[in-house]
Short mmCIF file of C-alpha atoms and ligand atoms in Angstrom, two decimals:
data_model
loop_
_atom_site.label_atom_id
_atom_site.label_comp_id
_atom_site.label_asym_id
_atom_site.label_seq_id
_atom_site.Cartn_x
_atom_site.Cartn_y
_atom_site.Cartn_z
CA MET A 1 81.81 10.70 -13.59
CA GLY A 2 78.33 9.88 -13.85
CA HIS A 3 78.65 10.98 -18.14
CA LEU A 4 82.80 10.87 -18.17
CA THR A 5 82.53 7.13 -17.51
CA PRO A 6 79.81 5.91 -20.39
CA PHE A 7 81.49 8.05 -22.74
CA LEU A 8 84.68 6.31 -21.73
CA ARG A 9 83.51 2.99 -22.31
CA LEU A 10 81.86 3.79 -25.43
CA ALA A 11 85.40 4.76 -26.82
CA ALA A 12 87.13 1.70 -25.89
CA MET A 13 84.18 -0.28 -27.08
CA LEU A 14 84.49 1.41 -30.67
CA CYS A 15 88.49 1.27 -30.07
CA HIS A 16 87.56 -2.27 -30.16
CA HIS A 17 85.83 -2.45 -33.05
CA HIS A 18 88.60 -0.97 -34.84
CA CYS A 19 87.08 2.89 -35.10
CA HIS A 20 89.74 5.61 -35.44
CA VAL A 21 88.42 7.79 -32.05
CA THR A 22 89.09 11.49 -31.05
CA LEU A 23 88.24 12.25 -27.95
CA ILE A 24 87.38 15.95 -26.78
CA THR A 25 87.52 16.81 -23.11
CA PRO A 26 87.00 20.28 -21.29
CA LYS A 27 89.66 21.52 -19.73
CA PRO A 28 90.16 22.32 -16.65
CA THR A 29 88.07 19.59 -15.20
CA VAL A 30 86.81 19.71 -11.95
CA SER A 31 87.58 16.48 -9.73
CA ASN A 32 90.45 14.53 -8.92
CA ALA A 33 88.68 11.60 -9.92
CA GLU A 34 88.03 12.92 -13.51
CA SER A 35 91.57 13.93 -14.42
CA MET A 36 92.78 10.69 -13.30
CA LEU A 37 90.44 8.63 -15.29
CA LEU A 38 91.18 10.39 -18.24
CA SER A 39 94.95 10.01 -17.95
CA LYS A 40 94.31 6.36 -17.19
CA PHE A 41 92.07 6.53 -20.49
CA PHE A 42 94.82 8.24 -22.55
CA SER A 43 97.83 5.64 -21.28
CA ALA A 44 95.55 2.64 -21.88
CA PHE A 45 94.57 3.99 -25.79
CA PRO A 46 97.27 5.75 -27.21
CA GLN A 47 95.55 5.55 -30.50
CA VAL A 48 93.09 7.97 -29.29
CA ASN A 49 93.23 11.20 -30.70
CA GLN A 50 93.12 13.57 -27.96
CA LEU A 51 91.90 17.20 -28.04
CA ASN A 52 90.85 19.51 -25.51
CA LEU A 53 88.25 22.02 -25.05
CA HIS A 54 89.64 25.09 -23.50
CA LEU A 55 86.49 26.38 -21.35
CA LEU A 56 85.73 30.27 -21.32
CA PRO A 57 86.08 31.69 -17.88
CA SER A 58 82.81 30.68 -15.34
CA SER A 59 80.29 33.81 -15.14
CA SER A 60 80.66 35.85 -12.27
CA GLY A 61 79.14 36.49 -9.03
CA THR A 62 78.65 32.49 -8.79
CA ALA A 63 81.20 31.87 -5.82
CA ASN A 64 78.78 29.37 -3.44
CA ALA A 65 77.78 27.50 -6.95
CA ASP A 66 77.88 23.94 -7.37
CA PRO A 67 81.31 23.59 -8.96
CA PHE A 68 80.17 20.46 -11.28
CA PHE A 69 76.97 22.88 -12.36
CA LEU A 70 79.45 26.07 -13.32
CA GLN A 71 81.75 23.47 -15.39
CA PHE A 72 78.43 22.43 -16.90
CA ASP A 73 77.47 26.02 -17.78
CA ALA A 74 80.80 27.21 -19.19
CA ILE A 75 80.69 23.92 -21.23
CA ARG A 76 77.48 25.12 -22.62
CA ARG A 77 78.94 28.46 -23.37
CA SER A 78 82.15 27.18 -24.82
CA CYS A 79 80.74 25.06 -27.39
CA HIS A 80 80.88 26.92 -30.50
CA LEU A 81 84.98 26.31 -29.97
CA LEU A 82 84.19 22.79 -30.90
CA HIS A 83 83.90 24.01 -34.82
CA PRO A 84 87.52 24.75 -35.57
CA LEU A 85 88.85 21.11 -33.71
CA LEU A 86 86.31 19.10 -35.48
CA SER A 87 86.58 20.74 -38.94
CA SER A 88 90.59 20.22 -38.93
CA LEU A 89 90.74 16.85 -38.14
CA SER A 90 92.51 14.47 -40.74
CA PRO A 91 90.95 11.98 -41.22
CA PRO A 92 87.99 13.70 -41.68
CA LEU A 93 84.61 12.81 -39.13
CA ALA A 94 82.28 10.10 -39.99
CA SER A 95 80.26 10.63 -37.17
CA PHE A 96 80.00 12.38 -33.82
CA VAL A 97 78.78 11.54 -30.33
CA TYR A 98 78.06 14.29 -27.76
CA ASP A 99 76.47 14.31 -24.25
CA MET A 100 73.04 14.52 -23.96
CA THR A 101 72.94 17.83 -21.93
CA LEU A 102 74.46 19.73 -24.79
CA ILE A 103 72.08 19.40 -27.48
CA SER A 104 71.37 23.35 -27.94
CA PRO A 105 74.74 24.52 -28.30
CA VAL A 106 75.91 21.74 -30.02
CA LEU A 107 73.42 21.44 -32.63
CA PRO A 108 74.44 23.97 -34.55
CA VAL A 109 78.07 23.26 -34.58
CA ALA A 110 77.32 19.53 -36.01
CA THR A 111 74.87 20.51 -38.53
CA ALA A 112 77.41 22.89 -40.11
CA ILE A 113 80.23 19.73 -39.85
CA GLY A 114 77.41 18.16 -41.76
CA VAL A 115 78.39 14.18 -40.33
CA PRO A 116 75.87 11.93 -38.78
CA HIS A 117 75.47 13.16 -34.96
CA TYR A 118 73.88 11.38 -32.19
CA ILE A 119 73.80 12.08 -28.42
CA LEU A 120 74.90 9.29 -25.84
CA PHE A 121 71.88 9.74 -22.96
CA THR A 122 73.30 8.77 -19.93
CA SER A 123 70.29 7.24 -18.50
CA SER A 124 67.68 4.26 -19.07
CA ALA A 125 64.90 4.10 -22.04
CA SER A 126 62.08 5.22 -19.77
CA MET A 127 63.82 8.24 -18.90
CA PHE A 128 64.43 9.32 -22.35
CA CYS A 129 60.76 8.70 -22.89
CA PHE A 130 60.51 11.16 -20.19
CA PHE A 131 62.82 13.58 -22.09
CA SER A 132 61.51 13.33 -25.05
CA CYS A 133 57.87 13.63 -23.88
CA PHE A 134 58.68 16.62 -21.69
CA PRO A 135 57.88 19.68 -23.43
CA ASN A 136 54.09 18.07 -24.18
CA ALA A 137 53.72 17.00 -20.75
CA ALA A 138 55.06 19.68 -18.92
CA GLU A 139 52.14 21.56 -18.26
CA SER A 140 49.93 18.81 -17.82
CA ILE A 141 52.48 16.88 -15.22
CA CYS A 142 52.50 19.82 -12.52
CA ASP A 143 48.42 19.34 -12.34
CA SER A 144 48.19 15.79 -12.78
CA ASP A 145 49.30 12.44 -10.44
CA GLY A 146 51.99 11.49 -12.95
CA PHE A 147 53.11 10.46 -16.33
CA ASP A 148 52.81 6.98 -18.20
CA ILE A 149 55.82 5.50 -19.72
CA PRO A 150 55.07 2.83 -22.44
CA GLY A 151 56.35 -1.06 -21.62
CA PHE A 152 57.41 0.47 -18.02
CA SER A 153 54.93 1.97 -15.63
CA TYR A 154 53.19 5.11 -14.43
CA VAL A 155 55.44 7.23 -13.33
CA SER A 156 54.09 8.91 -10.12
CA LYS A 157 54.48 12.71 -9.52
CA SER A 158 56.75 12.18 -6.49
CA TRP A 159 59.08 10.16 -8.87
CA ILE A 160 59.62 12.93 -11.25
CA PRO A 161 62.95 14.95 -11.06
CA PRO A 162 61.69 17.47 -8.17
CA GLN A 163 63.80 20.37 -10.56
CA LEU A 164 61.45 19.60 -13.77
CA LEU A 165 58.29 20.42 -11.24
CA ASP A 166 59.82 23.94 -10.48
CA ILE A 167 59.19 26.46 -13.43
CA ASN A 168 61.97 28.53 -12.25
CA ALA A 169 64.49 25.86 -12.35
CA ILE A 170 67.42 25.64 -14.78
CA PHE A 171 67.21 21.97 -15.44
CA ARG A 172 63.40 22.54 -16.43
CA LYS A 173 64.41 25.41 -18.71
CA LEU A 174 67.05 23.18 -20.31
CA PHE A 175 65.08 20.22 -20.58
CA LEU A 176 62.12 22.52 -22.51
CA GLU A 177 64.96 23.80 -24.66
CA ASP A 178 67.02 20.71 -25.45
CA SER A 179 64.28 18.33 -25.85
CA PRO A 180 62.23 19.40 -29.02
CA LYS A 181 65.69 19.39 -30.79
CA VAL A 182 65.90 15.88 -30.45
CA THR A 183 64.41 15.21 -33.88
CA LYS A 184 67.41 16.98 -35.37
CA LEU A 185 69.74 14.61 -34.31
CA ASP A 186 70.78 11.23 -36.12
CA GLY A 187 70.35 9.13 -33.66
CA VAL A 188 70.23 8.41 -29.86
CA PHE A 189 72.66 6.25 -27.94
CA LEU A 190 71.96 4.53 -25.05
CA ASN A 191 73.60 2.46 -22.29
CA THR A 192 70.61 0.00 -21.86
CA PHE A 193 69.69 -3.40 -23.65
CA GLU A 194 66.97 -4.64 -25.53
CA GLU A 195 66.04 -7.36 -23.62
CA VAL A 196 65.19 -5.39 -20.21
CA GLU A 197 63.78 -2.17 -22.20
CA SER A 198 62.29 -3.64 -25.43
CA LYS A 199 58.73 -2.35 -24.70
CA THR A 200 59.88 0.80 -24.23
CA LEU A 201 62.50 1.04 -27.21
CA LYS A 202 59.64 -0.49 -29.44
CA ALA A 203 57.55 2.11 -28.61
CA LEU A 204 60.18 5.24 -29.07
CA ASN A 205 61.53 3.60 -32.26
CA ALA A 206 57.79 3.22 -34.00
CA GLY A 207 57.23 6.66 -33.27
CA GLU A 208 54.73 6.02 -30.58
CA LEU A 209 55.59 9.20 -28.68
CA VAL A 210 57.38 11.47 -30.74
CA LYS A 211 56.91 12.38 -34.44
CA ASP A 212 60.19 12.22 -36.53
CA LEU A 213 62.18 10.81 -33.39
CA PRO A 214 65.19 9.59 -34.74
CA PRO A 215 66.19 5.85 -34.00
CA VAL A 216 67.21 4.99 -30.78
CA HIS A 217 69.87 2.54 -30.44
CA ALA A 218 70.63 0.25 -27.16
CA LEU A 219 74.27 -0.57 -26.93
CA GLY A 220 74.51 -1.55 -23.29
CA PRO A 221 75.13 -2.33 -20.73
CA PHE A 222 78.66 -0.69 -21.31
CA VAL A 223 81.53 -3.01 -20.22
CA PRO A 224 83.46 -1.94 -17.30
CA CYS A 225 87.03 -1.55 -18.82
CA TYR A 226 89.87 -3.46 -17.21
CA GLU A 227 92.23 -1.46 -19.43
CA PHE A 228 92.04 2.08 -17.80
CA GLU A 229 89.17 1.82 -14.81
CA GLY A 230 90.72 1.02 -11.62
CA LEU A 231 91.78 4.41 -9.61
CA CYS A 232 92.62 2.89 -6.23
CA GLU A 233 95.87 1.52 -6.32
CA THR A 234 95.75 0.46 -2.36
CA GLY A 235 93.32 -2.18 -3.26
CA GLU A 236 92.79 -2.00 0.72
CA PRO A 237 88.70 -2.72 0.47
CA LEU A 238 89.54 -5.74 -1.88
CA LYS A 239 91.86 -7.03 0.43
CA TRP A 240 89.24 -7.04 3.03
CA LEU A 241 86.60 -8.37 0.57
CA ASP A 242 88.82 -11.14 -0.05
CA GLU A 243 88.97 -12.51 3.56
CA GLN A 244 84.58 -12.28 3.72
CA PRO A 245 82.86 -15.49 3.17
CA ASP A 246 80.47 -15.56 -0.24
CA GLY A 247 77.66 -13.26 -1.07
CA SER A 248 78.10 -11.93 2.74
CA VAL A 249 79.00 -8.43 2.10
CA LEU A 250 76.82 -5.26 1.42
CA TYR A 251 78.45 -2.60 -0.78
CA VAL A 252 77.14 0.77 -0.02
CA CYS A 253 77.41 3.59 -2.25
CA PHE A 254 75.54 6.62 -3.44
CA GLY A 255 77.62 7.64 -6.55
CA SER A 256 80.46 10.14 -7.45
CA ARG A 257 78.52 13.51 -5.95
CA THR A 258 76.29 12.67 -3.39
CA ALA A 259 77.45 13.95 0.37
CA LEU A 260 74.51 13.42 2.52
CA GLU A 261 74.04 15.29 5.70
CA SER A 262 76.17 14.24 9.07
CA ASN A 263 72.77 13.47 11.06
CA GLN A 264 71.79 10.97 7.76
CA ILE A 265 75.15 9.38 7.52
CA ARG A 266 75.31 8.64 11.29
CA GLU A 267 71.55 6.74 10.96
CA ILE A 268 73.05 5.06 7.97
CA GLY A 269 75.98 3.78 10.29
CA ASP A 270 73.02 2.75 12.77
CA GLY A 271 71.19 1.20 10.23
CA LEU A 272 74.12 -1.09 9.00
CA LEU A 273 75.07 -2.23 12.34
CA ARG A 274 71.66 -2.97 12.82
CA SER A 275 71.25 -5.26 10.09
CA GLY A 276 73.94 -7.71 11.44
CA PHE A 277 75.11 -8.12 8.03
CA ARG A 278 79.03 -7.36 6.69
CA PHE A 279 79.02 -4.07 4.67
CA LEU A 280 81.64 -2.15 3.06
CA TRP A 281 80.58 1.33 3.00
CA VAL A 282 81.90 4.11 0.71
CA MET A 283 81.24 7.32 2.41
CA LYS A 284 81.54 10.76 0.90
CA GLY A 285 81.84 13.79 2.98
CA ASN A 286 82.03 16.42 0.12
CA LYS A 287 80.80 16.81 -3.35
CA VAL A 288 83.84 17.45 -4.86
CA ASP A 289 86.71 15.16 -4.23
CA THR A 290 89.92 17.32 -3.81
CA GLU A 291 92.94 16.31 -2.48
CA ASP A 292 92.57 18.60 0.70
CA GLU A 293 89.01 17.49 1.71
CA GLU A 294 90.44 14.66 3.82
CA LYS A 295 88.27 14.93 7.35
CA ARG A 296 88.95 12.19 9.82
CA LEU A 297 85.75 9.81 9.73
CA GLU A 298 85.15 10.06 13.35
CA GLY A 299 84.32 13.72 12.69
CA VAL A 300 81.25 12.81 10.88
CA LEU A 301 80.42 9.26 12.01
CA GLY A 302 81.04 9.99 15.59
CA ILE A 303 83.90 8.16 17.85
CA GLU A 304 81.56 5.53 19.08
CA LEU A 305 80.08 3.99 15.95
CA VAL A 306 83.35 4.00 14.61
CA GLU A 307 84.74 2.09 17.42
CA LYS A 308 81.65 0.14 17.21
CA ILE A 309 82.49 -1.00 13.70
CA ILE A 310 85.90 -1.66 14.34
CA LYS A 311 85.22 -3.70 17.53
CA GLU A 312 82.42 -5.76 15.79
CA ASN A 313 84.89 -6.36 12.95
CA LYS A 314 81.61 -6.25 10.91
CA GLY A 315 82.30 -3.74 8.38
CA MET A 316 84.89 -1.32 6.55
CA VAL A 317 84.26 2.49 5.97
CA VAL A 318 86.04 3.96 3.23
CA LYS A 319 86.35 7.84 2.15
CA GLU A 320 88.47 7.34 -0.81
CA TRP A 321 87.45 6.43 -4.51
CA VAL A 322 87.10 3.12 -4.84
CA ASP A 323 87.06 0.84 -7.95
CA GLN A 324 83.31 0.01 -7.98
CA ARG A 325 83.65 -2.52 -10.82
CA GLN A 326 86.24 -4.59 -9.34
CA ILE A 327 83.83 -4.17 -5.94
CA LEU A 328 80.82 -5.18 -7.53
CA ASP A 329 82.64 -8.32 -9.34
CA HIS A 330 83.57 -9.74 -6.24
CA SER A 331 82.10 -12.99 -4.96
CA ALA A 332 81.86 -11.57 -1.52
CA VAL A 333 79.54 -8.78 -2.33
CA GLY A 334 75.83 -9.84 -2.14
CA GLY A 335 74.15 -6.80 -2.59
CA PHE A 336 74.40 -3.02 -3.08
CA PHE A 337 72.84 -0.18 -1.21
CA SER A 338 72.85 2.48 -4.49
CA HIS A 339 71.45 5.88 -4.88
CA CYS A 340 70.40 4.08 -8.59
CA GLY A 341 72.44 5.99 -10.34
CA TRP A 342 72.22 4.86 -14.14
CA ASN A 343 75.76 3.87 -13.88
CA SER A 344 75.46 2.17 -11.17
CA VAL A 345 72.12 0.27 -11.86
CA MET A 346 73.91 -1.09 -15.26
CA GLU A 347 77.15 -2.22 -13.52
CA ALA A 348 74.78 -4.02 -10.85
CA ALA A 349 73.23 -5.99 -13.83
CA PHE A 350 76.48 -6.47 -15.56
CA TYR A 351 77.77 -8.27 -12.52
CA GLY A 352 74.59 -9.90 -11.23
CA VAL A 353 74.65 -7.62 -7.74
CA PRO A 354 70.75 -7.13 -6.12
CA ILE A 355 69.91 -3.58 -5.38
CA LEU A 356 68.54 -1.81 -2.32
CA GLY A 357 67.79 1.41 -3.77
CA TRP A 358 67.73 4.49 -1.74
CA PRO A 359 67.15 7.31 -5.27
CA LEU A 360 68.31 10.64 -3.79
CA ALA A 361 68.04 13.15 -6.84
CA GLY A 362 67.25 13.23 -10.48
CA ASP A 363 66.13 10.40 -12.66
CA GLN A 364 67.06 7.76 -9.73
CA LYS A 365 63.48 6.84 -8.59
CA ILE A 366 62.67 6.09 -12.26
CA ASN A 367 65.91 3.92 -12.32
CA ALA A 368 64.95 2.11 -9.05
CA GLU A 369 61.58 1.50 -10.41
CA PHE A 370 63.44 -0.29 -13.41
CA VAL A 371 64.96 -2.34 -11.44
CA VAL A 372 62.15 -3.49 -9.55
CA SER A 373 59.81 -4.07 -12.68
CA ASN A 374 62.24 -4.52 -15.40
CA GLY A 375 64.83 -7.06 -13.83
CA GLY A 376 63.30 -7.61 -10.32
CA PHE A 377 66.61 -7.84 -8.98
CA GLY A 378 66.10 -5.54 -6.07
CA THR A 379 63.71 -2.98 -4.10
CA TRP A 380 63.67 0.46 -3.33
CA LYS A 381 61.74 2.24 -0.10
CA LYS A 382 59.30 4.68 -1.76
CA ASP A 383 58.49 6.63 1.35
CA TRP A 384 62.24 7.22 2.01
CA GLY A 385 61.82 10.82 0.12
CA TRP A 386 64.45 12.57 -2.07
CA GLU A 387 67.62 13.41 -0.44
CA GLY A 388 67.27 15.80 2.82
CA GLU A 389 63.27 15.36 2.51
CA ARG A 390 63.37 13.58 6.02
CA LEU A 391 65.59 11.56 8.25
CA VAL A 392 65.55 8.03 7.58
CA ARG A 393 66.23 5.87 10.95
CA GLY A 394 68.97 3.72 11.42
CA GLU A 395 66.08 1.33 12.19
CA GLU A 396 64.18 1.18 8.79
CA ILE A 397 67.70 1.27 7.22
CA GLY A 398 68.53 -1.84 8.91
CA ASP A 399 65.24 -3.49 8.27
CA ALA A 400 65.54 -3.07 4.55
CA ILE A 401 68.63 -4.12 4.19
CA LYS A 402 67.87 -7.56 6.29
CA GLU A 403 64.79 -7.61 3.42
CA LEU A 404 67.39 -7.53 0.84
CA MET A 405 70.07 -9.56 2.02
CA SER A 406 67.91 -12.32 2.98
CA ASN A 407 65.77 -13.03 0.18
CA GLU A 408 66.93 -15.28 -2.10
CA SER A 409 65.06 -14.58 -4.73
CA PHE A 410 66.86 -11.04 -5.46
CA PHE A 411 69.86 -13.04 -6.07
CA ALA A 412 68.61 -15.59 -8.54
CA LYS A 413 66.71 -12.49 -10.66
CA ALA A 414 70.15 -10.53 -10.25
CA GLU A 415 71.74 -13.93 -11.79
CA GLN A 416 69.46 -13.85 -14.80
CA VAL A 417 69.91 -10.22 -15.41
CA LYS A 418 73.52 -10.80 -15.57
CA MET A 419 73.57 -13.84 -18.27
CA VAL A 420 71.24 -11.51 -20.19
CA ALA A 421 73.33 -8.56 -20.17
CA ARG A 422 76.71 -10.57 -20.99
CA LYS A 423 74.47 -12.15 -23.88
CA ALA A 424 73.39 -8.72 -25.23
CA ILE A 425 77.25 -7.39 -25.47
CA SER A 426 78.70 -10.76 -26.57
CA ILE A 427 78.83 -11.41 -30.48
CA GLY A 428 75.82 -11.76 -32.31
CA GLY A 429 73.98 -10.23 -29.00
CA SER A 430 71.22 -7.53 -29.44
CA SER A 431 73.77 -4.66 -28.33
CA GLU A 432 76.53 -5.82 -30.73
CA ILE A 433 74.70 -6.29 -33.56
CA ASN A 434 73.37 -2.36 -32.96
CA LEU A 435 77.09 -1.17 -32.97
CA HIS A 436 77.97 -3.17 -35.56
CA LYS A 437 75.22 -1.67 -38.20
CA LEU A 438 76.00 1.63 -36.89
CA ILE A 439 79.94 1.54 -37.58
CA GLU A 440 78.61 -0.25 -41.15
CA GLU A 441 76.27 2.66 -41.84
CA TRP A 442 79.55 4.79 -41.09
CA LYS A 443 81.76 3.33 -43.18
CA LYS A 444 79.01 3.57 -46.01
CA SER A 445 78.72 7.34 -45.62
CA GLN A 446 82.27 7.65 -45.89
N1 UDP B 501 82.16 4.95 -9.10
C1 UDP B 501 83.16 4.65 -8.58
N2 UDP B 501 83.77 4.96 -7.15
C2 UDP B 501 83.51 5.44 -6.46
C3 UDP B 501 82.26 6.19 -6.59
C4 UDP B 501 81.38 5.99 -8.00
O1 UDP B 501 83.71 3.42 -9.20
O2 UDP B 501 83.71 5.64 -5.46
C5 UDP B 501 81.56 5.16 -10.47
C6 UDP B 501 80.58 4.18 -10.50
O3 UDP B 501 80.88 2.47 -10.52
C7 UDP B 501 79.73 4.60 -11.93
C8 UDP B 501 80.05 6.42 -11.32
O4 UDP B 501 81.17 6.13 -10.64
O5 UDP B 501 80.35 3.75 -12.90
C9 UDP B 501 78.84 7.01 -10.90
O6 UDP B 501 77.59 6.89 -11.68
P1 UDP B 501 76.08 6.76 -11.33
O7 UDP B 501 75.39 6.91 -12.64
O8 UDP B 501 75.84 5.53 -10.83
O9 UDP B 501 75.94 7.66 -10.25
P2 UDP B 501 76.17 9.41 -10.10
O10 UDP B 501 77.70 9.71 -9.75
O11 UDP B 501 76.27 10.13 -11.82
O12 UDP B 501 75.57 10.27 -9.46
N1 UDP B 502 69.62 16.59 -17.71
C1 UDP B 502 69.35 16.45 -18.46
N2 UDP B 502 69.62 17.96 -19.72
C2 UDP B 502 70.05 19.17 -19.39
C3 UDP B 502 70.34 18.80 -17.83
C4 UDP B 502 70.09 17.88 -17.36
O1 UDP B 502 68.78 15.49 -19.18
O2 UDP B 502 70.25 19.74 -20.09
C5 UDP B 502 69.37 15.65 -16.80
C6 UDP B 502 70.67 14.80 -15.67
O3 UDP B 502 71.07 14.04 -16.72
C7 UDP B 502 69.90 14.42 -14.83
C8 UDP B 502 68.60 15.41 -14.30
O4 UDP B 502 68.49 15.98 -15.56
O5 UDP B 502 68.95 13.10 -14.89
C9 UDP B 502 69.40 16.26 -13.08
O6 UDP B 502 70.52 16.46 -13.10
P1 UDP B 502 71.81 15.90 -11.85
O7 UDP B 502 72.38 17.64 -11.99
O8 UDP B 502 71.02 15.20 -11.45
O9 UDP B 502 72.78 15.13 -13.22
P2 UDP B 502 73.54 13.97 -12.98
O10 UDP B 502 74.96 14.35 -12.52
O11 UDP B 502 72.58 13.00 -12.14
O12 UDP B 502 73.40 13.42 -14.60
#
């Protein structure tokens, strides 16, 4: 969802700018959330040409592997099938945008088709710096303390996605294989905006980091789209929020695919109650939200904790997919306890909600530091470790929540970031101008 959602928002944006859009998605999909979002998108935008990439079967001997990883592997192995889809389009393509994780397999197809082609890098400009410099820095990073990102911060070794430090990890191999090919692209799209990452974007576009890097275009924050998003029909969490005072509720959600261990989930429950603040907690027990997963809340949380939550009427716990966009937009929400997935960070910026970050994996520590250093609209606990590194106790969690929710300056900063974010995408704003220029270039090249 962290890659699909920004793609759909970009597609919606291009439709609003009167582009003729074709969307190619892999078949079959993995999770319910994905297939629901896609079907809503195509109903809301019937003018979008829908094509399926029929995936080759997964490799054998992978019965216990992460289903999202198997899907990713199947997509990479099926990319050559894009060629007939792309070359038979009518009207013919003016430009082609693909996911950041598909550079190596898609590049030969994109080059053969011969149209300007771009990746959508679904993280920050800072993370893109790291990605583009990685092959040069890969050896030294393992022996040094960290890495300096211009205009951002010194990224200490403990913030670097652990998979990138492990010489046997598949993601390190993919980074090493894909990153040098960035110079073969016509550009890179980012869901960020110049006002919050200006120095980093300037350094990238001045070629200070990687020679012959193509232009990097900040087009965000991508606007959560009312025309197709909103997967939860019941609206129970929203009804509950309607009854709470303004700014009083902490929203807790660690993204679309984080399922913490049961003992850690119980500590979070304990921390939320200790904090004394109201909360809306989206709790995922499984990585993939298939229909048959429904486990009773008590099973994970423990009956005592559930009874306490109900008795104190302080919080609401949901296990199903929620419409995060509507929650962050609700006046009752005053804080966001987040894993700092990049989409969540941009959504919090767009709606002006301060973040308590608990980065758990991948680029999330770099994203959490963005919140602190580029917007100042939140905080994160550097000693909590990656997911499962140690058990973070309820007491620590409760204290961190109090620190976020009681500090007026975070609210003020979040409000400022919101104003700047909205300006960037309004007519004449930095991101709107960047998109407009691209569309004009495509028109000229036709
Ligand atoms: N999301 C949502 N409801 C949920 C969980 C997640 O709408 O119950 C959305 C969230 O708004 C964001 C995306 O799913 O757009 C998650 O992306 P992010 O980059 O934050 O994290 P990831 O899931 O990739 O770890
Ligand atoms: N990643 C990348 N190129 C690849 C594969 C992965 O840049 O070819 C990034 C990915 O976006 C994330 C990190 O590597 O920042 C670890 O991947 P994870 O499984 O956490 O992906 P996510 O769902 O968070 O994007």
